[in-house]
């Protein structure tokens, strides 16, 4: 019997020693200040990563960070999936989007109802040989929605993983929402760009110079016809106020007079009119590029979206559209606008590698800027080779999220499948763009509908208040147990301390995240661990009152209390599984510590205290138990 007790004691000591070993990286990491962590990251990044991977992570509410809810744009997805579109379709889609925002109803169900009210059916817009009934179309749309959200979650997970956030929480909420929790994030705007960017990369050919010039001339003629000649109609140079040298600046910029085909008189169509003089100019050296003064950008956007301009584009080329440049040009004075094919020659799905680097290595004009060099897989390289070989001397636009980053002229056939995106303002921007390109484009746009940021100071306050709550609760329990159960109570307190050590060690081993609700779970576990000892001690008291020996009372006490303790802990553990499976971030944190605590408390309350009792009884002949 004594030999068995000794083996159990050795096992407990071994588990305790292992727990301290597992907790050592956590203690070591907690000793570093933020500056020391940054220095260690620069000197030995792998060492810091290894240390973090073996430590207990602090959750969003304890170390600060971001909580974001993203919504996948189902409206845009349904618009992309439609094989046919008309005014009734667009009206029903817009109406549905407005209704769903207010009611949070099922998008597809409401969309179907709105189409039926207008005398149309889903099959008209989505039908095919495989989708020959309304039910099949609805099932298809639901399946596509589910796959899109799942794919978006997968891509966002890849982006966040590459960004380097430890223990991110990314999970779906409802049918089209994704919750992201990123602990320790200090730059919310950068994260916002990282997770919100669709990252749809396309290569499209610019329309031929003749088509672009014809469209520009017709737009210019339309604008001039709309401008009211009520005021004076004289040349800008004649009426230019003293000190206003804008016209001179433009001439200096272009190196020649502005083309007459796009130069309107200095009359205005009214303060609120979208038609104004000198709304745009053709680039003197490249008439496939329109230059829009930065102050007239918004009005020109409205102008391009108007039915009259769209009709002009359709007359000249049915497969063309205007795309804006991603950055302002010419010292921030203009935005470039390009007339490009609607059809993509190649997309970013074939990207294999993407690396950020400083500009100027291949192009002296990009010195001081940053760029992303990327390579395509075999399929992409083959297509890229064919496209560049068949369109030498034509311009190919590199478009990311419907913005042109560059539109170089194809000089030679590019066989190696390599290209680049230039003009980025910082290395961080280049790094983030590399991440999203490698992770892939989102299958549909996403928007941030809720965002909460917890500062590091608030997180530290939570740690202090949570730690104080746990400490005060533990002190009260310790005092109560010693007063009520005397030496046996002190034994229960020792088991309680071991219980907390075991919980934290298990969390460190699994690199789990400790949250504020997790601290609440530990506090609850303290009560549950003591509750098990209370049941045992009360049973021992009952046996002692019957006149049984100390050893017999202890045997009977543990035996009689075991079933009640097991039942209570098993049912609570099942509740913890349910909370962890279906709960969100904070609930998961609570459930995790609760389940670990239940297992640890069963071990300390039943095994540890029993071994101590057996050891004491075997060592000394005790006639009276302090309980």
XYZ file of C-alpha atoms in Angstrom:
627
model
C 0.000 0.000 0.000
C 2.820 2.377 0.978
C 4.640 1.521 -2.262
C 1.536 2.360 -4.302
C 1.155 5.682 -2.489
C 4.812 6.517 -3.124
C 4.403 5.840 -6.857
C 1.354 8.100 -6.975
C 3.247 10.834 -5.116
C 6.128 10.574 -7.581
C 3.644 10.812 -10.461
C 2.067 13.947 -8.980
C 5.479 15.555 -8.469
C 6.420 14.658 -12.050
C 3.227 16.263 -13.373
C 3.930 19.351 -11.252
C 7.511 19.565 -12.548
C 6.288 19.156 -16.137
C 3.752 21.935 -15.552
C 6.473 24.308 -14.359
C 8.553 23.393 -17.421
C 5.625 24.135 -19.731
C 4.963 27.453 -17.994
C 8.591 28.616 -18.129
C 8.313 30.161 -21.657
C 5.239 32.097 -20.484
C 7.130 33.452 -17.458
C 10.124 34.244 -19.650
C 8.032 36.089 -22.253
C 6.164 38.072 -19.590
C 9.476 39.495 -18.329
C 10.209 41.191 -21.665
C 9.051 44.769 -22.201
C 7.572 45.742 -25.574
C 10.849 47.407 -26.582
C 12.788 44.271 -25.653
C 10.392 42.149 -27.720
C 10.898 44.423 -30.732
C 14.677 44.226 -30.302
C 14.550 40.431 -29.986
C 12.342 40.249 -33.076
C 14.995 42.075 -35.079
C 17.943 40.118 -33.699
C 16.484 36.612 -33.507
C 12.960 36.456 -34.908
C 12.796 32.648 -34.807
C 13.609 32.647 -31.093
C 10.744 35.029 -30.329
C 8.326 33.059 -32.506
C 9.355 29.832 -30.750
C 8.874 31.472 -27.348
C 5.398 32.720 -28.286
C 4.402 29.315 -29.665
C 5.113 27.732 -26.265
C 3.405 30.401 -24.167
C -0.120 31.184 -23.054
C -1.434 33.818 -25.447
C -3.402 36.778 -24.175
C -6.709 37.385 -25.882
C -8.053 40.511 -27.533
C -9.571 41.844 -24.315
C -6.342 41.404 -22.343
C -3.626 42.693 -24.677
C -5.680 44.888 -27.000
C -6.465 44.363 -30.668
C -9.352 44.380 -33.126
C -12.753 42.736 -33.318
C -14.223 42.975 -36.815
C -17.416 41.656 -38.379
C -17.272 41.416 -42.170
C -20.251 40.962 -44.453
C -19.887 39.256 -47.818
C -21.641 41.241 -50.555
C -24.353 38.782 -51.622
C -25.858 41.418 -53.909
C -22.668 41.594 -55.960
C -22.375 37.796 -55.954
C -25.906 37.368 -57.345
C -25.169 40.067 -59.898
C -22.046 38.179 -61.044
C -23.883 34.845 -61.250
C -26.747 36.191 -63.375
C -26.660 35.066 -66.999
C -29.194 37.676 -68.090
C -29.907 41.110 -66.639
C -32.498 43.780 -67.258
C -33.995 46.767 -65.468
C -36.420 44.583 -63.483
C -33.514 42.454 -62.261
C -31.463 45.467 -61.167
C -34.447 47.093 -59.458
C -35.313 43.921 -57.533
C -31.680 43.434 -56.516
C -31.330 47.016 -55.245
C -34.655 46.794 -53.405
C -33.612 43.532 -51.753
C -30.292 44.975 -50.597
C -32.102 47.887 -48.926
C -34.669 45.600 -47.262
C -32.135 43.117 -45.923
C -30.102 45.865 -44.237
C -33.146 46.850 -42.179
C -34.684 43.414 -41.522
C -31.672 41.037 -41.663
C -33.801 38.536 -43.609
C -32.544 35.840 -45.959
C -31.275 37.661 -49.074
C -32.192 35.012 -51.639
C -35.687 34.551 -50.207
C -36.429 38.295 -50.276
C -34.890 38.653 -53.746
C -37.106 35.865 -55.063
C -40.197 37.532 -53.569
C -39.327 40.890 -55.132
C -38.835 39.286 -58.548
C -42.182 37.497 -58.280
C -43.901 40.781 -57.380
C -42.486 42.324 -60.571
C -43.779 39.402 -62.643
C -40.386 37.726 -63.094
C -38.756 34.547 -61.849
C -35.249 33.566 -60.847
C -35.018 30.984 -63.625
C -35.214 33.787 -66.188
C -31.869 35.149 -65.007
C -30.087 32.047 -63.723
C -31.669 29.184 -65.651
C -29.715 26.669 -67.728
C -29.961 23.058 -68.847
C -28.910 21.934 -65.388
C -31.116 24.510 -63.626
C -34.527 23.985 -65.173
C -36.784 24.775 -62.187
C -37.151 27.498 -59.579
C -36.255 25.077 -56.775
C -33.025 24.076 -58.522
C -32.077 27.715 -59.058
C -32.724 28.587 -55.395
C -30.664 25.592 -54.237
C -27.900 26.599 -56.645
C -27.818 30.193 -55.368
C -27.764 29.044 -51.750
C -24.937 26.631 -52.525
C -22.944 29.351 -54.302
C -23.505 31.729 -51.383
C -22.302 29.145 -48.880
C -19.239 28.274 -50.981
C -18.412 31.958 -51.436
C -18.528 32.673 -47.697
C -16.458 29.548 -46.965
C -13.907 30.545 -49.595
C -13.785 34.108 -48.245
C -13.145 32.763 -44.736
C -10.347 30.537 -46.048
C -8.671 33.401 -47.918
C -8.973 35.770 -44.947
C -7.436 33.088 -42.725
C -4.487 32.780 -45.125
C -4.004 36.548 -45.166
C -4.092 36.855 -41.384
C -1.721 33.895 -40.972
C 0.817 35.518 -43.301
C 0.369 38.835 -41.499
C 1.708 37.111 -38.376
C -1.051 37.563 -35.782
C -0.888 34.865 -33.099
C -4.030 32.846 -32.363
C -6.475 34.772 -34.587
C -10.145 33.884 -34.276
C -11.893 33.691 -37.661
C -15.339 32.143 -37.859
C -18.641 32.473 -39.679
C -21.701 34.142 -38.221
C -25.001 33.442 -39.922
C -25.105 32.960 -43.676
C -22.904 35.793 -44.938
C -20.893 37.237 -42.057
C -17.379 36.499 -40.817
C -16.048 37.419 -37.377
C -12.338 38.186 -37.069
C -10.565 38.795 -33.755
C -6.915 39.811 -33.894
C -5.141 40.210 -30.563
C -2.101 42.446 -30.224
C -2.770 44.426 -33.413
C -1.444 47.992 -33.116
C -2.255 49.340 -36.600
C -6.024 49.020 -37.233
C -5.920 50.902 -40.552
C -3.357 48.468 -41.973
C -5.442 45.473 -40.878
C -8.523 47.107 -42.361
C -6.780 47.308 -45.723
C -5.498 43.746 -45.442
C -8.838 42.079 -44.743
C -11.080 44.455 -46.686
C -9.211 44.397 -50.002
C -10.831 42.124 -52.566
C -7.449 41.768 -54.345
C -8.951 40.950 -57.727
C -6.033 41.196 -60.144
C -6.693 41.475 -63.881
C -4.702 42.115 -67.026
C -6.712 43.993 -69.649
C -5.733 45.541 -72.958
C -6.343 49.234 -73.489
C -8.585 50.167 -76.372
C -6.837 51.285 -79.548
C -5.856 54.932 -79.772
C -8.470 55.640 -82.464
C -11.315 54.314 -80.293
C -10.120 56.168 -77.184
C -9.762 59.420 -79.136
C -13.220 59.069 -80.708
C -14.833 58.484 -77.310
C -12.963 61.443 -75.779
C -14.028 63.763 -78.622
C -17.685 62.778 -78.268
C -17.586 63.266 -74.491
C -15.962 66.667 -75.024
C -18.636 67.649 -77.534
C -21.385 66.551 -75.159
C -19.886 68.530 -72.272
C -19.534 71.664 -74.406
C -23.119 71.385 -75.589
C -24.313 71.248 -71.982
C -22.312 74.245 -70.770
C -24.387 77.420 -70.564
C -22.880 80.344 -72.526
C -24.750 82.832 -70.318
C -21.569 84.355 -68.977
C -18.538 85.424 -70.944
C -16.997 82.927 -73.309
C -13.426 83.973 -73.696
C -10.119 82.267 -73.468
C -8.856 81.419 -70.025
C -5.600 83.278 -70.612
C -7.505 86.548 -71.263
C -9.664 86.339 -68.119
C -7.119 84.699 -65.815
C -6.817 86.603 -62.515
C -3.444 87.922 -61.528
C -1.388 85.313 -59.798
C -3.424 82.400 -61.256
C -0.925 80.468 -63.344
C -2.843 77.191 -63.618
C -2.920 77.332 -67.424
C 0.800 77.955 -67.534
C 1.377 75.041 -65.169
C -0.584 72.737 -67.444
C 1.348 73.849 -70.489
C 4.617 73.280 -68.669
C 3.418 69.887 -67.521
C 2.512 68.717 -71.024
C 5.325 70.561 -72.760
C 2.846 71.920 -75.337
C -0.595 73.457 -75.652
C -3.517 71.367 -74.511
C -5.216 69.572 -77.431
C -8.095 71.576 -78.853
C -10.243 68.479 -79.075
C -10.627 68.405 -75.337
C -10.385 72.056 -74.347
C -13.686 73.611 -73.385
C -14.411 77.315 -73.014
C -14.379 78.896 -69.597
C -18.096 78.871 -68.985
C -19.843 76.982 -66.260
C -23.017 74.956 -66.350
C -23.980 76.012 -62.850
C -22.617 75.227 -59.428
C -24.338 71.827 -59.167
C -23.928 70.809 -62.807
C -21.744 67.832 -63.671
C -20.780 69.589 -66.902
C -17.873 71.992 -66.516
C -15.170 73.483 -68.653
C -11.813 71.739 -68.782
C -13.087 68.617 -67.028
C -10.420 66.478 -68.698
C -7.497 66.512 -71.100
C -5.888 63.974 -73.362
C -2.319 63.150 -72.492
C -0.196 64.833 -75.219
C 2.155 61.861 -75.512
C -0.420 59.126 -75.056
C -3.932 59.763 -76.255
C -5.166 56.501 -74.738
C -4.934 58.178 -71.332
C -7.343 60.823 -70.063
C -6.151 63.244 -67.389
C -8.732 64.561 -64.927
C -7.864 67.460 -62.574
C -7.990 66.187 -59.029
C -10.581 68.768 -57.958
C -12.960 67.586 -60.708
C -12.570 63.882 -60.053
C -15.921 63.312 -58.316
C -17.928 65.204 -60.942
C -16.170 63.341 -63.733
C -17.028 60.040 -62.043
C -20.702 61.013 -62.072
C -20.369 62.112 -65.693
C -18.853 58.775 -66.777
C -21.643 56.869 -65.031
C -24.381 58.850 -66.805
C -26.523 57.163 -69.451
C -25.360 59.582 -72.138
C -21.684 58.758 -71.661
C -22.391 55.033 -71.445
C -24.266 55.309 -74.739
C -21.258 57.014 -76.340
C -18.961 54.226 -75.150
C -21.344 51.564 -76.478
C -21.502 53.289 -79.874
C -17.728 53.226 -80.270
C -17.040 49.873 -78.617
C -19.544 47.568 -76.932
C -16.886 45.836 -74.833
C -15.149 48.874 -73.315
C -15.257 50.717 -69.996
C -13.339 53.444 -68.196
C -11.087 52.454 -65.270
C -9.442 54.977 -62.948
C -5.784 54.981 -62.038
C -4.982 53.897 -58.498
C -2.862 56.942 -57.632
C -2.851 60.606 -58.517
C -0.224 61.594 -61.083
C 1.912 64.593 -61.955
C 2.610 65.767 -58.416
C -0.943 65.062 -57.345
C -2.589 67.383 -59.890
C -4.367 64.757 -62.001
C -5.914 61.324 -61.996
C -5.446 59.106 -65.026
C -8.426 57.353 -66.624
C -8.083 54.501 -69.114
C -10.485 53.060 -71.683
C -9.959 49.290 -71.440
C -11.546 46.069 -72.631
C -14.209 44.652 -70.331
C -12.775 41.188 -70.893
C -9.730 40.174 -68.862
C -6.858 38.509 -70.680
C -5.611 36.990 -67.421
C -6.532 37.079 -63.715
C -4.627 36.779 -60.451
C -5.768 33.202 -59.866
C -2.579 32.026 -61.559
C -0.205 33.949 -59.256
C 2.377 31.654 -57.676
C 4.731 34.060 -55.867
C 4.588 37.741 -54.916
C 7.477 39.611 -53.304
C 7.741 43.240 -52.134
C 10.817 45.284 -52.899
C 12.051 48.849 -53.219
C 11.483 50.512 -56.575
C 14.175 51.725 -58.939
C 15.916 48.388 -59.472
C 14.408 47.986 -62.938
C 12.949 51.443 -63.547
C 14.802 54.627 -62.455
C 11.516 56.577 -62.455
C 10.237 54.444 -59.573
C 13.083 55.351 -57.199
C 11.643 56.251 -53.802
C 8.579 54.099 -54.406
C 7.933 50.423 -53.741
C 6.644 47.591 -55.888
C 5.480 43.991 -55.856
C 7.073 41.539 -58.268
C 5.023 38.448 -58.950
C 5.328 35.297 -61.004
C 2.613 33.161 -62.571
C 2.241 29.402 -62.625
C 2.713 27.407 -65.827
C -0.844 27.985 -67.067
C -0.659 31.696 -66.318
C 2.779 32.042 -67.911
C 1.547 30.319 -71.069
C -1.460 32.650 -71.359
C 0.689 35.703 -70.544
C 3.174 34.687 -73.229
C 0.399 34.327 -75.803
C -1.239 37.656 -74.896
C 1.996 39.662 -74.911
C 3.192 37.990 -78.105
C -0.021 38.789 -79.975
C -0.252 42.423 -78.800
C 3.218 43.917 -79.187
C 3.150 47.749 -79.203
C -0.211 47.703 -77.473
C -0.737 48.714 -73.844
C -1.693 46.201 -71.164
C -3.255 47.509 -67.959
C -2.483 45.826 -64.631
C -5.733 46.289 -62.685
C -6.178 45.560 -58.987
C -9.648 45.931 -57.463
C -10.833 47.916 -60.481
C -7.955 50.404 -60.308
C -5.131 50.652 -62.842
C -1.695 50.496 -61.220
C 0.245 50.638 -64.464
C -0.426 50.305 -68.182
C 2.899 49.721 -69.964
C 3.354 49.223 -73.676
C 4.187 45.625 -74.573
C 7.646 45.691 -76.140
C 8.419 41.981 -76.448
C 6.795 38.629 -75.837
C 7.092 37.830 -72.118
C 7.740 34.117 -71.747
C 8.702 33.783 -68.061
C 5.330 34.820 -66.615
C 6.738 37.646 -64.500
C 5.261 41.085 -63.947
C 5.054 43.771 -61.278
C 2.830 46.356 -59.639
C 4.600 49.675 -59.096
C 3.938 53.040 -57.499
C 3.342 51.851 -53.919
C 4.075 54.413 -51.211
C 5.652 52.253 -48.484
C 7.226 48.871 -47.867
C 4.297 47.998 -45.581
C 1.865 48.635 -48.436
C 3.987 46.442 -50.714
C 4.182 43.690 -48.076
C 0.420 43.726 -47.494
C -0.271 43.655 -51.232
C 2.073 40.667 -51.561
C 0.133 38.890 -48.815
C -3.270 39.398 -50.440
C -1.970 38.408 -53.879
C -0.490 35.175 -52.535
C -3.632 34.401 -50.529
C -5.830 35.012 -53.561
C -8.734 37.289 -54.382
C -11.921 37.211 -52.375
C -14.732 35.589 -54.393
C -16.991 38.547 -53.598
C -16.424 41.968 -52.026
C -16.624 42.223 -48.243
C -17.449 45.225 -46.091
C -16.759 45.944 -42.438
C -20.117 46.357 -40.685
C -18.785 46.405 -37.119
C -15.386 47.174 -35.664
C -14.174 47.403 -32.080
C -10.630 48.275 -31.107
C -9.289 47.571 -27.619
C -6.222 49.594 -26.657
C -3.246 48.015 -24.840
C -3.882 50.171 -21.746
C -7.469 48.945 -21.494
C -6.192 45.396 -21.939
C -3.723 45.889 -19.088
C -6.544 47.230 -16.903
C -8.506 44.067 -17.700
C -5.542 41.886 -16.728
C -5.153 43.720 -13.423
C -8.871 43.674 -12.574
C -9.260 40.050 -13.686
C -6.181 38.979 -11.756
C -7.364 40.818 -8.668
C -10.785 39.155 -8.913
C -9.195 35.714 -9.114
C -6.790 36.506 -6.265
C -9.459 37.909 -3.937
C -11.781 35.015 -4.694
C -9.032 32.509 -3.999
C -8.049 34.219 -0.714
C -11.654 34.120 0.520
C -11.955 30.437 -0.397
C -8.631 29.631 1.309
C -9.669 31.423 4.518
C -13.069 29.707 4.552
C -11.584 26.233 4.008
C -9.005 26.654 6.788
C -11.577 27.988 9.279
C -14.223 25.380 8.487
C -12.120 22.272 7.734
C -8.874 23.147 9.563
C -5.875 21.046 8.407
C -7.956 19.183 5.845
C -8.967 22.590 4.493
C -5.287 23.517 4.162
C -4.793 20.323 2.155
C -7.672 21.333 -0.138
C -6.039 24.750 -0.593
C -2.793 23.093 -1.664
C -4.750 21.083 -4.234
C -6.403 24.320 -5.346
C -3.029 25.950 -6.053
C -1.938 22.885 -8.021
C -5.203 23.065 -9.946
C -4.424 26.572 -11.217
C -0.855 25.573 -12.138
C -2.133 22.570 -14.109
C -4.738 24.695 -15.950
C -2.155 27.249 -17.085
C 0.326 24.509 -18.038
C -2.222 22.775 -20.275
C -3.062 26.115 -21.928
C 0.645 26.768 -22.518
C 1.133 23.304 -24.033
C -1.675 23.858 -26.543
C -0.653 27.500 -27.096
C -4.195 28.457 -26.080
C -5.466 32.000 -25.633
C -6.413 33.374 -22.224
C -9.282 35.868 -22.360
C -11.188 37.821 -19.740
C -14.047 35.274 -19.854
C -11.307 32.654 -19.552
C -10.253 34.195 -16.253
C -13.908 33.963 -15.207
C -13.773 30.279 -16.127
C -10.721 29.809 -13.894
C -12.491 31.554 -11.006
C -15.480 29.252 -11.510
C -13.125 26.269 -11.573
C -11.700 27.344 -8.207
C -15.178 27.078 -6.744
C -15.810 23.733 -8.422
C -12.505 22.292 -7.175
C -13.319 23.314 -3.616
C -16.854 21.985 -4.012
C -15.475 18.515 -4.752
C -13.363 18.630 -1.595
C -16.348 19.859 0.431
C -18.377 16.836 -0.696
C -15.523 14.489 0.251
C -14.897 16.127 3.622
C -18.590 16.073 4.554
C -18.777 12.364 3.753
C -15.662 11.756 5.891
C -17.262 13.689 8.767
C -20.395 11.561 8.506
C -18.338 8.376 8.709
C -16.335 9.685 11.675
C -19.569 10.541 13.501
C -20.613 6.908 13.055
C -17.551 5.922 15.102
C -15.450 4.529 12.262
C -11.667 4.783 12.187
C -9.898 7.598 10.368
C -8.687 5.308 7.577
C -12.118 3.715 7.109
C -13.812 7.124 7.155
C -11.451 8.446 4.481
C -11.999 5.363 2.290
C -15.781 5.620 2.660
C -15.769 9.396 2.236
C -13.947 9.309 -1.107
C -15.960 6.296 -2.299
C -19.370 7.778 -1.434
C -18.612 11.240 -2.830
C -17.053 10.070 -6.120
C -20.298 9.437 -8.025
C -21.759 12.839 -7.121
C -18.514 14.616 -8.076
C -18.257 12.706 -11.368
C -21.879 13.391 -12.351
C -21.595 17.106 -11.632
C -18.319 17.491 -13.527
C -19.378 15.403 -16.536
C -22.579 17.414 -17.033
C -20.649 20.683 -16.688
C -18.006 19.404 -19.132
C -20.729 18.609 -21.684
C -22.055 22.153 -21.277
C -18.505 23.403 -21.895
C -18.289 21.388 -25.124
C -21.550 22.926 -26.346
C -20.359 26.449 -25.492
C -17.017 25.887 -27.223
C -18.618 24.388 -30.339
C -21.331 26.973 -30.928
C -20.015 30.041 -29.088
C -18.039 32.982 -30.445
C -14.630 34.214 -29.241
C -15.349 35.275 -25.620
C -17.637 32.284 -25.028
C -14.992 29.930 -26.426
C -12.423 31.375 -24.021
C -14.701 30.750 -21.063
C -15.581 27.226 -22.224
C -11.934 26.288 -22.831
C -10.692 27.199 -19.358
C -13.809 25.650 -17.829
C -13.193 22.269 -19.491
C -9.481 22.259 -18.672
C -10.321 23.297 -15.116
C -12.839 20.478 -14.688
C -10.270 17.832 -15.624
C -7.613 19.461 -13.430
C -9.973 19.815 -10.449
C -11.003 16.150 -10.696
C -7.336 15.182 -10.601
C -6.370 17.458 -7.702
C -9.504 16.913 -5.583
C -9.697 13.136 -5.910
C -6.138 11.985 -6.610
C -3.827 14.566 -5.019
C -5.662 14.991 -1.700
C -6.212 11.229 -1.398
C -2.507 10.537 -1.906
C -1.634 13.045 0.826
C -4.135 11.430 3.229
C -2.769 7.951 2.445
C 0.819 9.117 2.857
C 0.104 10.727 6.248
C -1.838 7.670 7.494
C 0.944 5.352 6.378
C 3.638 7.490 7.964
C 1.952 8.221 11.269
C -0.723 6.473 13.298
C -3.444 9.124 13.437
C -6.362 8.578 15.804
C -8.133 11.897 15.208
C -8.508 13.780 11.910
C -8.437 17.588 11.779
C -11.506 18.125 9.637
